[in-house]
JSON list of C-alpha atoms in Angstrom, two decimals:
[
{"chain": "A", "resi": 1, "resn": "UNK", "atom": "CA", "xyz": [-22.97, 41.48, 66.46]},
{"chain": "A", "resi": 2, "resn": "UNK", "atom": "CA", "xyz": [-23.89, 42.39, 70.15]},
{"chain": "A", "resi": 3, "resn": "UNK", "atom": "CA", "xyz": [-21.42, 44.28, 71.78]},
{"chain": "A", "resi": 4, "resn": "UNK", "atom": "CA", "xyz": [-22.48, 42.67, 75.07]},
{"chain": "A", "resi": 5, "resn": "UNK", "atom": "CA", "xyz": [-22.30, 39.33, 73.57]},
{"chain": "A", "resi": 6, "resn": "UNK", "atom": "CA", "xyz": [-18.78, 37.11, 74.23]},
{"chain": "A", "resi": 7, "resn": "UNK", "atom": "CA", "xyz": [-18.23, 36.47, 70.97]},
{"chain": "A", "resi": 8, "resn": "UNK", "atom": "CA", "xyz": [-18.01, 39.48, 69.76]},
{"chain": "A", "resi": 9, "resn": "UNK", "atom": "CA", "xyz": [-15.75, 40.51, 72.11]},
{"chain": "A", "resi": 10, "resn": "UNK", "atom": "CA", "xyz": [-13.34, 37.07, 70.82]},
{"chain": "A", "resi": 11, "resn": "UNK", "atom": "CA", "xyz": [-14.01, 38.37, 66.86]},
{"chain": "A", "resi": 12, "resn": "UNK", "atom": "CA", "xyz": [-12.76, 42.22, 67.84]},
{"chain": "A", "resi": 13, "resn": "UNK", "atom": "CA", "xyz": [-9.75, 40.44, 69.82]},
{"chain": "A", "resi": 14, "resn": "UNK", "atom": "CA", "xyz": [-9.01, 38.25, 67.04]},
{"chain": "A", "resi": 15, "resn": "UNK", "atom": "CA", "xyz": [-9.33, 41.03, 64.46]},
{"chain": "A", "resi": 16, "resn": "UNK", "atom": "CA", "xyz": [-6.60, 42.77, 66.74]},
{"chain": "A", "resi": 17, "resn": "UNK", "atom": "CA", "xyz": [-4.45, 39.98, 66.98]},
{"chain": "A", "resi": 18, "resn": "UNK", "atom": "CA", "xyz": [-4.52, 39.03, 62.49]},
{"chain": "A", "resi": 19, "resn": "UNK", "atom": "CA", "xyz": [-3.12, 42.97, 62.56]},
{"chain": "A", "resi": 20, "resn": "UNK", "atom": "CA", "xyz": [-0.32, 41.54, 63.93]},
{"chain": "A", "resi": 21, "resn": "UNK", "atom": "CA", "xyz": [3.06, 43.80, 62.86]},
{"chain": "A", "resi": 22, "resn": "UNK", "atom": "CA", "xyz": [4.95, 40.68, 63.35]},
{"chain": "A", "resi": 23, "resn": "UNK", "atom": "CA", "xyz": [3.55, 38.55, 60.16]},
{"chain": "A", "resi": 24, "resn": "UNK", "atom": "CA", "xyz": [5.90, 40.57, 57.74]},
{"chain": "A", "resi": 25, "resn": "UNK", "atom": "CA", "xyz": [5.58, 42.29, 54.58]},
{"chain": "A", "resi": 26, "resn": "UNK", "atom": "CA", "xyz": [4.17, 39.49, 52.85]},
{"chain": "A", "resi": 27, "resn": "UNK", "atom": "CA", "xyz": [0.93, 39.43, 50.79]},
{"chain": "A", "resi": 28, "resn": "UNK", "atom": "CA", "xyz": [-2.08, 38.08, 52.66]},
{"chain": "A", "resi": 29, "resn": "UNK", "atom": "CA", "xyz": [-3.89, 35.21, 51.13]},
{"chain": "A", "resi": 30, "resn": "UNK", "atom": "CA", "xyz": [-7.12, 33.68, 51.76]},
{"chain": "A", "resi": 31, "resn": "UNK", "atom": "CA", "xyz": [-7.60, 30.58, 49.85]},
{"chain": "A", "resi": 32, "resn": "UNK", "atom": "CA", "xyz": [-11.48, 29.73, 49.55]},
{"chain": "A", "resi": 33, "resn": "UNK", "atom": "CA", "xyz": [-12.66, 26.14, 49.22]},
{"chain": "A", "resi": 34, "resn": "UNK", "atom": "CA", "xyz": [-16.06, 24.10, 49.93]},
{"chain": "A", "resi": 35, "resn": "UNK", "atom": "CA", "xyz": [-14.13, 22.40, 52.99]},
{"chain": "A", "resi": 36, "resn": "UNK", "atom": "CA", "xyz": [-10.86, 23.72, 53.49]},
{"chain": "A", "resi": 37, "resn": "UNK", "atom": "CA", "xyz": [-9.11, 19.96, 52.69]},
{"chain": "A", "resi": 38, "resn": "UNK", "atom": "CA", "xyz": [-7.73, 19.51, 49.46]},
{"chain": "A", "resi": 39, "resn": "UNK", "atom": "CA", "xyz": [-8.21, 22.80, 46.83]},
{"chain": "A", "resi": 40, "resn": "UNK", "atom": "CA", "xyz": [-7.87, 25.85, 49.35]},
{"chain": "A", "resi": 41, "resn": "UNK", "atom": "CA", "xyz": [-4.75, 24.04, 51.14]},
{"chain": "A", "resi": 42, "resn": "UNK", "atom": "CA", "xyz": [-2.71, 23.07, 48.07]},
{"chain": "A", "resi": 43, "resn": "UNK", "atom": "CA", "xyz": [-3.73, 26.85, 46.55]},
{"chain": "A", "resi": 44, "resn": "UNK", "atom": "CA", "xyz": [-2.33, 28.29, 49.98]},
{"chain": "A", "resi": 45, "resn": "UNK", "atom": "CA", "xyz": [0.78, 25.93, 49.64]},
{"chain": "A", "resi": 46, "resn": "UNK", "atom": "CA", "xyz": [1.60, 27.33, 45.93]},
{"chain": "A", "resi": 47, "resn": "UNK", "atom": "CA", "xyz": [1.04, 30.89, 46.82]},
{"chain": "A", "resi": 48, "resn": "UNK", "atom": "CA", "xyz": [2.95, 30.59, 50.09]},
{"chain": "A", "resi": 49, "resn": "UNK", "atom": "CA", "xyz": [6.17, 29.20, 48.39]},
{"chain": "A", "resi": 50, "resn": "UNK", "atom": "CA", "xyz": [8.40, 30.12, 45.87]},
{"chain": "A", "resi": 51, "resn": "UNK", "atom": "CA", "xyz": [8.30, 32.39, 43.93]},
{"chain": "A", "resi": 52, "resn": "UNK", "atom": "CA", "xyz": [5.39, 33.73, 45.73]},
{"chain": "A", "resi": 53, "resn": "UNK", "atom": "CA", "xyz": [6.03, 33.92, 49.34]},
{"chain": "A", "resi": 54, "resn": "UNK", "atom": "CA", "xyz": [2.58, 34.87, 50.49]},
{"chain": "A", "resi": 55, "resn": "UNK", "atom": "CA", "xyz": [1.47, 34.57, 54.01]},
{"chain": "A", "resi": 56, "resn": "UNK", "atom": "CA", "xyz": [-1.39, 32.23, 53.55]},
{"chain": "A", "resi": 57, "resn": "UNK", "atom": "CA", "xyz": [-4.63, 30.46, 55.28]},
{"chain": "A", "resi": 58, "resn": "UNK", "atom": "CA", "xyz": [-6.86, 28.03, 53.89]},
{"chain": "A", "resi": 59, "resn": "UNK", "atom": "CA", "xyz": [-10.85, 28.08, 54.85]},
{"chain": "A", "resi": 60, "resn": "UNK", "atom": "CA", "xyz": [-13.48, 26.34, 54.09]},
{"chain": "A", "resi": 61, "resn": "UNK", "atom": "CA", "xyz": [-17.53, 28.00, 53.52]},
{"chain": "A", "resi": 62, "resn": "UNK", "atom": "CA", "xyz": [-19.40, 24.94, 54.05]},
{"chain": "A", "resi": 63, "resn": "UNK", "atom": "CA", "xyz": [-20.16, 24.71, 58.12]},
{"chain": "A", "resi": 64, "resn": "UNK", "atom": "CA", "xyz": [-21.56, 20.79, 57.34]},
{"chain": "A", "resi": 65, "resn": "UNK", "atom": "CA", "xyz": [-17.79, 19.78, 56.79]},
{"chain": "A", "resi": 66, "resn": "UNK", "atom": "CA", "xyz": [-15.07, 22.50, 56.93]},
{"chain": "A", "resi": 67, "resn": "UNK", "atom": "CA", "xyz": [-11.99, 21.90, 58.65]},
{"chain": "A", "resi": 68, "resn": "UNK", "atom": "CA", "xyz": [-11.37, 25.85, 59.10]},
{"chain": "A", "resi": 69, "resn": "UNK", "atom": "CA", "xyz": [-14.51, 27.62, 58.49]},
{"chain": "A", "resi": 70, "resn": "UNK", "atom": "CA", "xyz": [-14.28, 31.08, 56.46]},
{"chain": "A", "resi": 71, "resn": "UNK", "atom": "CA", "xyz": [-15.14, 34.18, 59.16]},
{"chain": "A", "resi": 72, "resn": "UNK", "atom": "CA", "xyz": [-15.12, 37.46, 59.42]},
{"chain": "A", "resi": 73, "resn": "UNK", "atom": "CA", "xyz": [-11.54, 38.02, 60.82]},
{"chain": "A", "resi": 74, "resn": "UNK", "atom": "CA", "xyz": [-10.21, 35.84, 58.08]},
{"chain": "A", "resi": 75, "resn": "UNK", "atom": "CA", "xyz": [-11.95, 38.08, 55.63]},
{"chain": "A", "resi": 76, "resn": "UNK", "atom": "CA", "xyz": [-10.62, 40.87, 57.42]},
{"chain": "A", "resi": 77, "resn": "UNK", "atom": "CA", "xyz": [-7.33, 39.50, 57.56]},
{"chain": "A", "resi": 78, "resn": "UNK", "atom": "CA", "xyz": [-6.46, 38.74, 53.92]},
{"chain": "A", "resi": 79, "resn": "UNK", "atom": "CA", "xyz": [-5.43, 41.94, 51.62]},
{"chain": "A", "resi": 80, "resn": "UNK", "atom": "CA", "xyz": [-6.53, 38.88, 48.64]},
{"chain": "A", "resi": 81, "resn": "UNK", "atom": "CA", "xyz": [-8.97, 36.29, 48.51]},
{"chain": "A", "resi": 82, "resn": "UNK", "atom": "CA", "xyz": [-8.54, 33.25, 45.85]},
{"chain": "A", "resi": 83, "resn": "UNK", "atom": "CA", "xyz": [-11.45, 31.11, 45.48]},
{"chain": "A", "resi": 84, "resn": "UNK", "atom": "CA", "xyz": [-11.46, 27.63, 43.82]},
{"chain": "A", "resi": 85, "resn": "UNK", "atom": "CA", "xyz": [-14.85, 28.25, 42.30]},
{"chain": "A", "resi": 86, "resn": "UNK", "atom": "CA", "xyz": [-17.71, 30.12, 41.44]},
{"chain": "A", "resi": 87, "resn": "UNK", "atom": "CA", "xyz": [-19.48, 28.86, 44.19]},
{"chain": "A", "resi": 88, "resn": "UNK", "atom": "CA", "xyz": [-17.18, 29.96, 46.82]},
{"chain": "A", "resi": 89, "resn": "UNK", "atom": "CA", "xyz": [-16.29, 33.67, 45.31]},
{"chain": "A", "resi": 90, "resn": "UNK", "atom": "CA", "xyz": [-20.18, 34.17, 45.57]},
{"chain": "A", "resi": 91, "resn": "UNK", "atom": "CA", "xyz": [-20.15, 33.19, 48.96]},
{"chain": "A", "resi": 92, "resn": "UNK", "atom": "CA", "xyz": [-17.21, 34.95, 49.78]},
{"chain": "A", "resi": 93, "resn": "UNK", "atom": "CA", "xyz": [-18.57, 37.92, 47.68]},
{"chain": "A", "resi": 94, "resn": "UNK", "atom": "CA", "xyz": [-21.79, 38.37, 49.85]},
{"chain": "A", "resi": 95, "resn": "UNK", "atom": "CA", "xyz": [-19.64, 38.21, 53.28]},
{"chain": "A", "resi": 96, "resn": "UNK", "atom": "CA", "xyz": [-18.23, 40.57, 52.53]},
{"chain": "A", "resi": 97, "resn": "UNK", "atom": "CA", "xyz": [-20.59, 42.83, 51.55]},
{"chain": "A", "resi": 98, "resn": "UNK", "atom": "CA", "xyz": [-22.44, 41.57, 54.86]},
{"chain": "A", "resi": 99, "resn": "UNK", "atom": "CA", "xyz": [-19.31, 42.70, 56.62]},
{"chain": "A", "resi": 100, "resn": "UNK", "atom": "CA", "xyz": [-19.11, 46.07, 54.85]},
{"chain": "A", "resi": 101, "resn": "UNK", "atom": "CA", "xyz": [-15.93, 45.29, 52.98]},
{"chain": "A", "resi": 102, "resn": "UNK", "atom": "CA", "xyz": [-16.34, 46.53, 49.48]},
{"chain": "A", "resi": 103, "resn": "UNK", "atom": "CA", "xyz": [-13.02, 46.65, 47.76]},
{"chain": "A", "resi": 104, "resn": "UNK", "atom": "CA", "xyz": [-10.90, 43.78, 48.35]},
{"chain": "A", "resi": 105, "resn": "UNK", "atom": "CA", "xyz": [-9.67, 41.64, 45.60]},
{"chain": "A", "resi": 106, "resn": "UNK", "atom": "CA", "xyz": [-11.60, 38.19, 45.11]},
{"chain": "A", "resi": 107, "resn": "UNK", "atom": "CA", "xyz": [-10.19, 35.91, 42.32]},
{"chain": "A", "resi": 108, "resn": "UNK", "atom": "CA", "xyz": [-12.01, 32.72, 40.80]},
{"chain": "A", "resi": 109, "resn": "UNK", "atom": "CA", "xyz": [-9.09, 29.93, 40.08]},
{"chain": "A", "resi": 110, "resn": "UNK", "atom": "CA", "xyz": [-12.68, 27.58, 38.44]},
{"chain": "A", "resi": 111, "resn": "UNK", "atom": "CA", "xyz": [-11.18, 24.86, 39.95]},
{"chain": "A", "resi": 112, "resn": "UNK", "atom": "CA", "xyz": [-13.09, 21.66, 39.74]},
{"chain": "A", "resi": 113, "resn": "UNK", "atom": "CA", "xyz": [-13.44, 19.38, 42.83]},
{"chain": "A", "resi": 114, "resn": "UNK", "atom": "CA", "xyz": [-11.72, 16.67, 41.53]},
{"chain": "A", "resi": 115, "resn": "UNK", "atom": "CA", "xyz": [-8.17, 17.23, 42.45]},
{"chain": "A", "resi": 116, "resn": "UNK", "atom": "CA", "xyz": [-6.07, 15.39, 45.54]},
{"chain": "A", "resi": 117, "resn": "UNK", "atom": "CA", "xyz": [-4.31, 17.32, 47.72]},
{"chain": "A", "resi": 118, "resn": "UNK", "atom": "CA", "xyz": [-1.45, 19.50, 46.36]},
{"chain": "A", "resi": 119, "resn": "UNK", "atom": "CA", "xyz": [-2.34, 17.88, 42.85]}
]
């Protein structure tokens, strides 16, 4: 990114502000779907409640139709990454590598796309 470009300037403020001290001692969770609707949501719902209790988002990698597109911050954000499938951990693999993150955990739930919300 171009440090005289805006939106880098909105990613480094944003990276600032998911460092939050405020969001607890909780595990940070990235759940990793094609759109960010129905698998990544209802994985971020399990993992944030009991017995669990992770702080969680939900992204999607496909810019065509995600509700919550997967970024760098995001990436940055989570201490754990679970991906529905294969599909999305290589994705998710290769950002960040792009990003220069090289050890952060990224797990493959090989969830098939044919489950409703929270199903």
């Amino acid at each position: 990114m171009d440090p005289n470009d805006d939106i880098y300037w909105q990613t480094q403020e944003r990276i600032g502000n998911a460092s939050n001290q405020y969001q607890g001692k909780y595990k940070r969770v990235l759940a990793v779907c094609s759109g960010g609707l129905l698998r990544s949501p209802t994985i971020a719902h399990t993992l944030a409640s009991d017995p669990y209790n992770y702080n969680t988002r939900s992204v999607g990698i496909d810019p065509n139709y995600a509700l919550n597109l997967i970024d760098q911050v995001l990436l940055e954000w989570a201490d754990e990454i679970v991906c529905a499938d294969t599909e999305h951990e290589v994705t998710v693999s290769m950002k960040l590598i792009d990003i220069g993150i090289t050890r952060k955990p990224v797990v493959n739930l090989k969830l098939p796309d044919i489950y409703p919300y929270r199903d």
